CSV table of C-alpha atoms in Angstrom, one decimal:
chain,number,residue,atom,x,y,z
A,1,MET,CA,86.4,-68.8,86.4
A,2,ALA,CA,84.5,-65.7,85.4
A,3,ALA,CA,86.1,-63.6,82.7
A,4,LYS,CA,86.2,-60.5,84.9
A,5,SER,CA,88.3,-62.3,87.5
A,6,LEU,CA,90.9,-63.5,85.0
A,7,GLN,CA,94.2,-61.8,84.8
A,8,ASN,CA,95.0,-60.7,81.2
A,9,VAL,CA,98.2,-61.6,79.4
A,10,VAL,CA,98.1,-59.6,76.2
A,11,VAL,CA,100.0,-60.4,73.0
A,12,VAL,CA,100.1,-57.6,70.5
A,13,GLY,CA,100.4,-58.8,66.9
A,14,GLY,CA,99.2,-62.1,65.5
A,15,SER,CA,101.7,-62.9,62.8
A,16,TYR,CA,104.0,-66.0,63.1
A,17,VAL,CA,105.8,-65.1,66.3
A,18,GLY,CA,102.8,-63.5,68.0
A,19,MET,CA,100.6,-66.4,67.2
A,20,ARG,CA,103.3,-68.8,68.6
A,21,ALA,CA,103.6,-66.7,71.8
A,22,ALA,CA,99.8,-66.8,72.3
A,23,LYS,CA,99.7,-70.6,71.9
A,24,GLU,CA,102.7,-71.2,74.2
A,25,LEU,CA,101.2,-68.9,76.9
A,26,ALA,CA,97.8,-70.5,76.7
A,27,SER,CA,99.4,-73.9,77.1
A,28,ILE,CA,101.3,-73.2,80.3
A,29,LEU,CA,99.6,-70.4,82.2
A,30,PRO,CA,97.5,-71.3,85.2
A,31,ALA,CA,93.7,-71.1,85.0
A,32,SER,CA,93.8,-67.7,86.8
A,33,HIS,CA,95.1,-66.1,83.6
A,34,ARG,CA,93.8,-65.7,80.0
A,35,VAL,CA,95.6,-64.9,76.8
A,36,LEU,CA,94.3,-62.1,74.6
A,37,LEU,CA,95.8,-61.9,71.2
A,38,ILE,CA,95.3,-58.4,69.7
A,39,GLU,CA,95.4,-58.4,66.0
A,40,PRO,CA,93.6,-56.1,63.4
A,41,HIS,CA,93.5,-58.5,60.5
A,42,SER,CA,90.5,-60.8,60.0
A,43,HIS,CA,92.7,-63.7,59.2
A,44,PHE,CA,96.3,-64.8,59.8
A,45,ASN,CA,98.3,-63.4,56.9
A,46,HIS,CA,100.7,-66.1,55.7
A,47,LEU,CA,103.4,-63.6,54.6
A,48,PHE,CA,105.8,-66.2,53.2
A,49,VAL,CA,103.5,-67.0,50.3
A,50,PHE,CA,102.6,-63.4,49.4
A,51,PRO,CA,105.6,-62.9,46.9
A,52,ARG,CA,104.7,-66.1,45.1
A,53,PHE,CA,100.9,-65.6,45.1
A,54,ALA,CA,101.3,-62.0,43.8
A,55,ILE,CA,102.6,-63.7,40.6
A,56,VAL,CA,101.1,-67.2,40.4
A,57,PRO,CA,97.2,-67.4,40.3
A,58,ASN,CA,94.7,-69.7,41.8
A,59,HIS,CA,96.2,-70.0,45.3
A,60,GLU,CA,95.8,-66.5,46.7
A,61,HIS,CA,92.8,-67.2,48.9
A,62,LYS,CA,94.8,-69.8,50.8
A,63,ALA,CA,97.2,-67.1,52.1
A,64,PHE,CA,94.7,-66.0,54.7
A,65,VAL,CA,94.0,-68.5,57.4
A,66,PRO,CA,91.2,-68.2,60.1
A,67,TYR,CA,92.3,-67.6,63.6
A,68,SER,CA,89.4,-69.8,64.8
A,69,THR,CA,91.6,-72.7,66.0
A,70,LEU,CA,94.4,-70.7,67.6
A,71,PHE,CA,93.7,-71.8,71.1
A,72,SER,CA,92.2,-75.2,70.4
A,73,SER,CA,95.0,-77.2,72.0
A,74,ALA,CA,95.0,-75.1,75.2
A,75,PRO,CA,93.8,-76.8,78.4
A,76,ASP,CA,90.8,-74.5,78.4
A,77,PRO,CA,90.3,-73.0,74.9
A,78,ALA,CA,87.3,-70.9,76.0
A,79,HIS,CA,89.5,-68.9,78.4
A,80,HIS,CA,91.5,-67.2,75.6
A,81,GLN,CA,90.4,-65.0,72.8
A,82,VAL,CA,91.5,-63.1,69.7
A,83,VAL,CA,90.7,-59.5,69.9
A,84,ARG,CA,90.2,-58.0,66.5
A,85,ALA,CA,91.7,-54.5,67.0
A,86,ARG,CA,94.8,-52.5,66.6
A,87,VAL,CA,96.7,-51.1,69.7
A,88,ALA,CA,96.6,-47.4,69.3
A,89,SER,CA,98.8,-46.8,72.4
A,90,LEU,CA,100.4,-48.8,75.1
A,91,HIS,CA,100.4,-47.7,78.7
A,92,PRO,CA,102.1,-49.2,81.8
A,93,HIS,CA,99.1,-51.4,82.7
A,94,HIS,CA,96.6,-51.1,79.9
A,95,VAL,CA,96.4,-50.7,76.1
A,96,THR,CA,94.1,-48.4,74.2
A,97,LEU,CA,92.5,-50.0,71.2
A,98,ASP,CA,91.4,-48.3,68.0
A,99,ARG,CA,87.9,-49.8,68.4
A,100,GLU,CA,85.7,-50.9,71.2
A,101,TRP,CA,86.0,-54.5,72.6
A,102,HIS,CA,83.3,-55.5,75.2
A,103,GLY,CA,82.2,-51.8,75.4
A,104,SER,CA,85.6,-50.2,76.0
A,105,ARG,CA,88.7,-49.2,74.1
A,106,ASP,CA,90.9,-49.7,77.2
A,107,LEU,CA,92.1,-53.2,78.1
A,108,ALA,CA,94.0,-53.8,81.3
A,109,PHE,CA,96.7,-56.5,81.5
A,110,GLU,CA,99.2,-58.0,84.0
A,111,TYR,CA,101.8,-58.9,81.4
A,112,LEU,CA,102.2,-58.0,77.7
A,113,VAL,CA,104.2,-59.4,74.8
A,114,ALA,CA,104.9,-57.0,71.9
A,115,ALA,CA,105.1,-59.1,68.7
A,116,THR,CA,104.3,-56.3,66.2
A,117,GLY,CA,107.1,-57.0,63.8
A,118,THR,CA,107.7,-54.8,60.8
A,119,ARG,CA,105.8,-53.7,57.8
A,120,LEU,CA,106.9,-54.4,54.2
A,121,ALA,CA,105.8,-52.6,51.0
A,122,ALA,CA,103.0,-54.3,49.2
A,123,PRO,CA,102.8,-57.1,48.1
A,124,GLY,CA,105.0,-58.1,51.0
A,125,SER,CA,102.2,-56.8,53.2
A,126,MET,CA,98.5,-56.3,52.3
A,127,PRO,CA,96.9,-52.8,52.1
A,128,SER,CA,93.7,-54.2,53.7
A,129,GLU,CA,93.0,-55.9,57.0
A,130,ASP,CA,90.3,-58.1,55.5
A,131,LYS,CA,90.6,-61.3,53.6
A,132,LEU,CA,88.4,-60.6,50.5
A,133,PRO,CA,90.0,-57.3,49.6
A,134,SER,CA,93.4,-58.8,50.1
A,135,VAL,CA,92.6,-61.8,47.8
A,136,ARG,CA,91.4,-59.3,45.2
A,137,TYR,CA,94.5,-57.2,45.6
A,138,LEU,CA,96.7,-60.3,44.9
A,139,GLN,CA,94.6,-61.1,41.9
A,140,SER,CA,94.9,-57.6,40.5
A,141,TYR,CA,98.7,-57.7,41.1
A,142,GLN,CA,98.9,-61.0,39.1
A,143,GLN,CA,97.1,-59.3,36.3
A,144,GLY,CA,99.4,-56.4,36.4
A,145,VAL,CA,102.6,-58.4,36.1
A,146,ALA,CA,101.0,-60.6,33.4
A,147,LYS,CA,100.4,-57.6,31.2
A,148,ALA,CA,103.9,-56.1,31.6
A,149,GLN,CA,106.7,-57.0,29.3
A,150,SER,CA,109.5,-55.4,31.4
A,151,VAL,CA,109.4,-55.8,35.2
A,152,VAL,CA,111.8,-54.1,37.5
A,153,VAL,CA,112.2,-55.5,41.1
A,154,VAL,CA,113.7,-52.9,43.4
A,155,GLY,CA,115.5,-54.5,46.3
A,156,GLY,CA,117.8,-57.4,46.7
A,157,GLY,CA,116.5,-58.9,49.9
A,158,ALA,CA,114.5,-62.2,50.2
A,159,VAL,CA,111.3,-60.8,48.8
A,160,GLY,CA,113.0,-59.2,45.8
A,161,VAL,CA,115.1,-62.3,45.0
A,162,GLN,CA,112.2,-64.7,45.2
A,163,MET,CA,109.9,-62.5,43.1
A,164,ALA,CA,112.5,-62.1,40.4
A,165,CYS,CA,113.1,-65.8,40.2
A,166,ASP,CA,109.4,-66.6,40.1
A,167,LEU,CA,108.7,-64.0,37.5
A,168,LYS,CA,111.3,-65.3,35.1
A,169,GLU,CA,110.2,-68.9,35.5
A,170,VAL,CA,106.5,-68.1,35.1
A,171,TYR,CA,107.1,-65.6,32.3
A,172,PRO,CA,110.4,-66.6,30.6
A,173,ASP,CA,109.9,-64.2,27.7
A,174,LYS,CA,109.6,-61.1,30.0
A,175,ASP,CA,112.5,-58.8,30.7
A,176,ILE,CA,113.1,-59.1,34.4
A,177,THR,CA,115.6,-56.8,36.2
A,178,LEU,CA,116.5,-56.6,39.8
A,179,VAL,CA,118.0,-53.3,41.1
A,180,HIS,CA,120.0,-53.4,44.3
A,181,SER,CA,121.9,-50.6,46.1
A,182,ARG,CA,124.9,-52.8,47.0
A,183,GLN,CA,127.0,-55.3,45.1
A,184,GLN,CA,126.3,-58.1,47.5
A,185,LEU,CA,122.7,-59.4,47.5
A,186,MET,CA,121.1,-60.2,50.9
A,187,PRO,CA,124.1,-58.8,52.9
A,188,VAL,CA,123.0,-60.1,56.2
A,189,TYR,CA,124.3,-63.4,55.0
A,190,HIS,CA,127.7,-64.8,54.1
A,191,GLU,CA,128.7,-63.7,50.6
A,192,GLY,CA,128.3,-67.3,49.4
A,193,LEU,CA,124.5,-66.8,49.3
A,194,SER,CA,124.9,-63.7,47.1
A,195,ASP,CA,127.2,-65.7,44.7
A,196,LEU,CA,124.6,-68.5,44.6
A,197,ILE,CA,121.8,-66.1,43.8
A,198,LYS,CA,123.8,-64.4,41.1
A,199,ALA,CA,124.5,-67.7,39.5
A,200,ARG,CA,120.8,-68.5,39.6
A,201,PHE,CA,120.0,-65.2,38.0
A,202,ALA,CA,122.5,-65.9,35.2
A,203,THR,CA,120.9,-69.3,34.6
A,204,LEU,CA,117.4,-67.9,34.4
A,205,GLY,CA,118.3,-64.8,32.4
A,206,ILE,CA,117.5,-62.2,35.1
A,207,ASN,CA,119.3,-58.8,34.7
A,208,LEU,CA,121.0,-57.5,37.8
A,209,VAL,CA,121.7,-53.8,38.2
A,210,ALA,CA,123.7,-53.3,41.4
A,211,GLY,CA,125.7,-50.7,43.2
A,212,SER,CA,123.2,-47.8,43.3
A,213,ARG,CA,119.9,-47.1,45.0
A,214,ALA,CA,116.7,-46.7,43.0
A,215,VAL,CA,114.8,-43.4,43.2
A,216,VAL,CA,111.3,-44.2,44.3
A,217,PRO,CA,108.7,-41.5,43.3
A,218,PRO,CA,106.8,-40.0,46.2
A,219,ALA,CA,103.5,-41.3,44.7
A,220,GLY,CA,105.1,-44.7,43.9
A,221,PHE,CA,105.8,-46.2,40.5
A,222,PRO,CA,103.1,-45.6,37.8
A,223,ASN,CA,102.1,-49.3,37.5
A,224,GLY,CA,98.9,-49.7,35.5
A,225,ALA,CA,99.1,-46.3,33.8
A,226,GLY,CA,99.4,-48.0,30.4
A,227,GLU,CA,102.7,-46.3,29.5
A,228,PRO,CA,106.3,-47.5,29.9
A,229,PHE,CA,108.4,-45.6,32.4
A,230,HIS,CA,111.9,-45.6,33.8
A,231,VAL,CA,113.2,-46.6,37.2
A,232,SER,CA,115.9,-44.0,37.9
A,233,LEU,CA,119.0,-44.7,40.0
A,234,GLN,CA,120.9,-42.3,42.1
A,235,ASP,CA,124.1,-42.7,40.0
A,236,GLY,CA,122.2,-41.4,36.9
A,237,ARG,CA,121.4,-44.8,35.3
A,238,SER,CA,117.9,-45.8,34.5
A,239,VAL,CA,116.1,-49.0,33.8
A,240,PRO,CA,113.0,-49.2,31.5
A,241,ALA,CA,109.9,-50.8,33.0
A,242,ASP,CA,106.2,-51.5,32.4
A,243,PHE,CA,105.8,-52.6,36.0
A,244,ALA,CA,108.0,-52.0,39.1
A,245,ILE,CA,107.9,-54.0,42.3
A,246,LEU,CA,109.1,-52.3,45.5
A,247,ALA,CA,110.8,-54.8,47.8
A,248,THR,CA,113.0,-52.7,50.0
A,249,GLY,CA,113.4,-52.4,53.7
A,250,GLN,CA,111.2,-53.0,56.7
A,251,THR,CA,109.5,-50.4,58.9
A,252,PRO,CA,109.2,-51.3,62.6
A,253,ASN,CA,105.7,-51.2,63.9
A,254,ASN,CA,106.6,-49.3,67.1
A,255,GLN,CA,104.0,-46.5,66.9
A,256,PHE,CA,101.9,-48.0,69.8
A,257,LEU,CA,104.8,-47.3,72.2
A,258,ARG,CA,104.1,-43.6,72.4
A,259,GLY,CA,101.9,-44.0,75.4
A,260,LEU,CA,104.9,-45.2,77.4
A,261,ALA,CA,107.2,-42.6,75.9
A,262,SER,CA,105.2,-39.7,77.3
A,263,PRO,CA,102.8,-39.7,80.3
A,264,GLU,CA,100.8,-37.2,78.4
A,265,SER,CA,100.7,-39.5,75.3
A,266,ASP,CA,101.9,-36.6,73.2
A,267,SER,CA,102.4,-38.3,69.8
A,268,ALA,CA,104.6,-35.4,68.7
A,269,LEU,CA,107.3,-36.4,71.2
A,270,PRO,CA,110.0,-38.9,70.0
A,271,LEU,CA,110.2,-42.3,71.6
A,272,THR,CA,112.9,-42.3,74.3
A,273,ASP,CA,116.2,-44.1,73.7
A,274,THR,CA,115.4,-46.4,76.7
A,275,LEU,CA,112.5,-47.8,74.8
A,276,VAL,CA,113.8,-48.1,71.3
A,277,ASN,CA,117.1,-48.2,69.6
A,278,PRO,CA,117.2,-44.9,67.7
A,279,SER,CA,119.3,-46.4,64.9
A,280,ASN,CA,116.7,-48.9,63.9
A,281,GLY,CA,113.5,-48.3,65.8
A,282,PHE,CA,113.4,-51.7,67.5
A,283,ILE,CA,112.5,-52.2,71.1
A,284,ARG,CA,115.5,-52.5,73.4
A,285,VAL,CA,115.4,-55.7,75.4
A,286,GLN,CA,117.2,-57.6,78.2
A,287,PRO,CA,118.5,-61.1,77.6
A,288,THR,CA,115.2,-62.3,79.1
A,289,LEU,CA,113.4,-60.3,76.4
A,290,GLN,CA,111.9,-58.0,79.0
A,291,PHE,CA,111.9,-54.3,77.9
A,292,ARG,CA,115.3,-52.9,78.9
A,293,ASP,CA,113.6,-50.0,80.5
A,294,ALA,CA,113.6,-50.9,84.2
A,295,ARG,CA,110.2,-49.3,84.7
A,296,PHE,CA,108.5,-52.1,82.7
A,297,PRO,CA,109.6,-55.6,83.9
A,298,HIS,CA,106.2,-56.9,82.9
A,299,LEU,CA,106.6,-56.0,79.3
A,300,PHE,CA,108.3,-58.3,76.7
A,301,ALA,CA,109.2,-58.0,73.0
A,302,VAL,CA,109.8,-60.9,70.7
A,303,GLY,CA,110.6,-61.5,67.0
A,304,ASP,CA,111.3,-58.7,64.5
A,305,ILE,CA,110.3,-55.8,66.8
A,306,ALA,CA,112.8,-56.8,69.5
A,307,ASP,CA,116.3,-55.4,69.3
A,308,SER,CA,117.7,-58.7,70.5
A,309,GLY,CA,120.7,-59.2,68.2
A,310,ALA,CA,119.0,-62.3,66.8
A,311,HIS,CA,118.3,-62.7,63.1
A,312,LYS,CA,114.8,-61.5,62.2
A,313,ALA,CA,113.0,-64.5,60.9
A,314,ALA,CA,110.1,-66.8,62.0
A,315,ARG,CA,112.3,-69.7,63.2
A,316,PRO,CA,114.3,-67.8,65.8
A,317,GLY,CA,111.2,-65.8,66.7
A,318,ALA,CA,109.4,-69.0,67.5
A,319,VAL,CA,112.2,-70.0,70.0
A,320,GLN,CA,111.8,-66.5,71.5
A,321,ALA,CA,108.1,-66.9,71.8
A,322,ALA,CA,108.5,-70.2,73.8
A,323,MET,CA,111.1,-68.6,76.0
A,324,VAL,CA,109.0,-65.5,76.8
A,325,ALA,CA,106.0,-67.8,77.7
A,326,LYS,CA,108.2,-69.6,80.2
A,327,ASN,CA,109.5,-66.3,81.7
A,328,ILE,CA,106.0,-64.9,82.1
A,329,ALA,CA,104.9,-68.2,83.8
A,330,ASP,CA,107.9,-67.8,86.1
A,331,LEU,CA,106.7,-64.3,87.0
A,332,VAL,CA,103.1,-65.4,87.6
A,333,ALA,CA,104.5,-68.1,90.0
A,334,GLY,CA,106.5,-65.5,91.8
A,335,ARG,CA,109.9,-66.5,90.4
A,336,ALA,CA,112.5,-64.5,88.5
A,337,PRO,CA,112.5,-65.2,84.7
A,338,SER,CA,114.8,-68.1,84.0
A,339,GLU,CA,115.1,-68.2,80.2
A,340,THR,CA,117.6,-66.0,78.3
A,341,ILE,CA,118.1,-65.6,74.6
A,342,ALA,CA,120.9,-67.4,72.7
A,343,VAL,CA,121.7,-65.8,69.3
A,344,ALA,CA,122.4,-68.4,66.6
A,345,PRO,CA,123.9,-67.7,63.2
A,346,ALA,CA,121.5,-66.2,60.6
A,347,GLY,CA,119.8,-68.7,58.4
A,348,ILE,CA,117.1,-68.8,55.7
A,349,HIS,CA,115.0,-71.1,53.5
A,350,LEU,CA,114.9,-69.2,50.2
A,351,THR,CA,113.0,-70.0,47.1
A,352,LEU,CA,114.9,-69.5,43.8
A,353,GLY,CA,112.0,-70.3,41.5
A,354,LEU,CA,108.9,-72.5,41.6
A,355,THR,CA,110.8,-75.6,42.7
A,356,ARG,CA,114.4,-74.5,43.2
A,357,ASN,CA,115.2,-73.5,46.8
A,358,VAL,CA,118.1,-73.4,49.3
A,359,ILE,CA,118.5,-73.7,53.0
A,360,PHE,CA,121.4,-71.4,53.9
A,361,ARG,CA,123.0,-70.7,57.3
A,362,ASN,CA,125.9,-68.4,58.1
A,363,PRO,CA,129.1,-69.9,59.6
A,364,ASP,CA,129.0,-70.4,63.4
A,365,THR,CA,132.0,-68.2,64.0
A,366,ALA,CA,131.6,-68.6,67.8
A,367,ALA,CA,132.3,-72.3,67.4
A,368,GLY,CA,135.2,-71.6,65.0
A,369,GLY,CA,133.2,-72.2,61.8
A,370,THR,CA,134.3,-70.4,58.6
A,371,GLU,CA,132.0,-71.8,55.9
A,372,PRO,CA,128.2,-71.5,55.6
A,373,PHE,CA,125.8,-74.4,55.5
A,374,VAL,CA,124.3,-74.8,52.1
A,375,ASN,CA,121.5,-77.3,51.1
A,376,LEU,CA,120.4,-76.6,47.5
A,377,LYS,CA,117.2,-78.5,46.6
A,378,ASP,CA,114.7,-78.8,43.8
A,379,ASP,CA,111.7,-80.1,45.7
A,380,GLY,CA,109.6,-76.9,46.0
A,381,ARG,CA,105.9,-76.7,45.0
A,382,GLU,CA,104.0,-74.0,43.2
A,383,ASP,CA,101.7,-73.4,46.1
A,384,MET,CA,104.6,-73.6,48.6
A,385,GLY,CA,102.8,-76.2,50.6
A,386,VAL,CA,100.2,-73.7,51.8
A,387,GLU,CA,97.5,-76.4,52.4
A,388,GLY,CA,99.9,-78.1,54.9
A,389,PHE,CA,100.1,-74.8,56.8
A,390,TRP,CA,96.3,-74.8,57.3
A,391,GLU,CA,96.5,-78.4,58.5
A,392,ARG,CA,99.4,-77.7,60.9
A,393,ASN,CA,97.3,-74.9,62.4
A,394,GLY,CA,94.4,-77.2,63.0
A,395,VAL,CA,92.0,-75.6,60.5
A,396,ALA,CA,89.8,-78.4,59.2
A,397,VAL,CA,89.2,-78.3,55.4
A,398,ALA,CA,86.5,-80.7,54.1
A,399,SER,CA,86.4,-79.3,50.6
A,400,PRO,CA,88.4,-76.7,48.4
A,401,LYS,CA,85.7,-74.1,49.1
A,402,ASP,CA,86.7,-74.1,52.8
A,403,TYR,CA,90.0,-72.3,51.8
A,404,HIS,CA,87.8,-69.3,51.1
A,405,LEU,CA,86.5,-69.1,54.7
């Protein structure tokens, strides 16, 4: 079927959940439809390994995986494409891109899945959209922490905890301090996880400064300036540092919605409450993961950007991706969407050093559970099994140099 006669189903964002949604859609949609994954990065950014590879050298180039095999398992792989661009604005039946694709910046669609997620401070996210500058950034970061004697990690979420543990194992003689605004680390989870992390910190010799928020300078911390500095806390305390790592919070990638918020696409106007939850910036959704705004039944949101009530992680996001693909297939076939989201207890696979790790899941209170599931293991690998990720995504590697592709 000629490309011009195909109906477009657009997925915006090619991280874990977006990539899964694109694959699921390509596998079940009829030949009349094609999937277009819109993603500005040259390669898939394997975010889970960024905290480790910002510290441990020689693996950083493996964190960026080609999208070349994304649709290889689809019935007709040539139907579907990755569009390297960023969505500047979303409109009811088209997106406007930040660069031309096939001679136009406007791309029409029949259905759209928003999988834009959130943005973390570097090194949780990369400053560049291209592989080579990102590899060099991680290498530079490794050199920065190697030179420092006192490293302060700001933020007691997963990235902060993992980086603190890795730093102390790789550099046991360095002074590693984690600053967190609350007494409980990773407060999304049962307090048993915080207790487990604090015990691990004590074993490794990581300093924990809790109960007050760090003051982040407008220009960022002066890493690399060659002079020691202090990380100040709002309660008046301060922590000496040669290098500070910002591992706080997530910013929703919702800017592209402004074309829906205002017919005139006035970026100065706020997003309406019908589109996003004003308390967190996430897209409001129905149980089917369709936008909750009744004007847009053909628009869906999955993963971290969706205000679904589900824990924001790749595993529940993958379930949502499969669910949305089925719902879009229902709509294409003229049926009402049949799949609805089921919110499970929050869980995480958290590294606590190069080999130490834990699988932790909150109690299933709906089923009467009161205790969390805890599986503490010591089977981790320095490279976090990154080569297996390439293999699972169908990227053939004949020699080590292929990881640089």
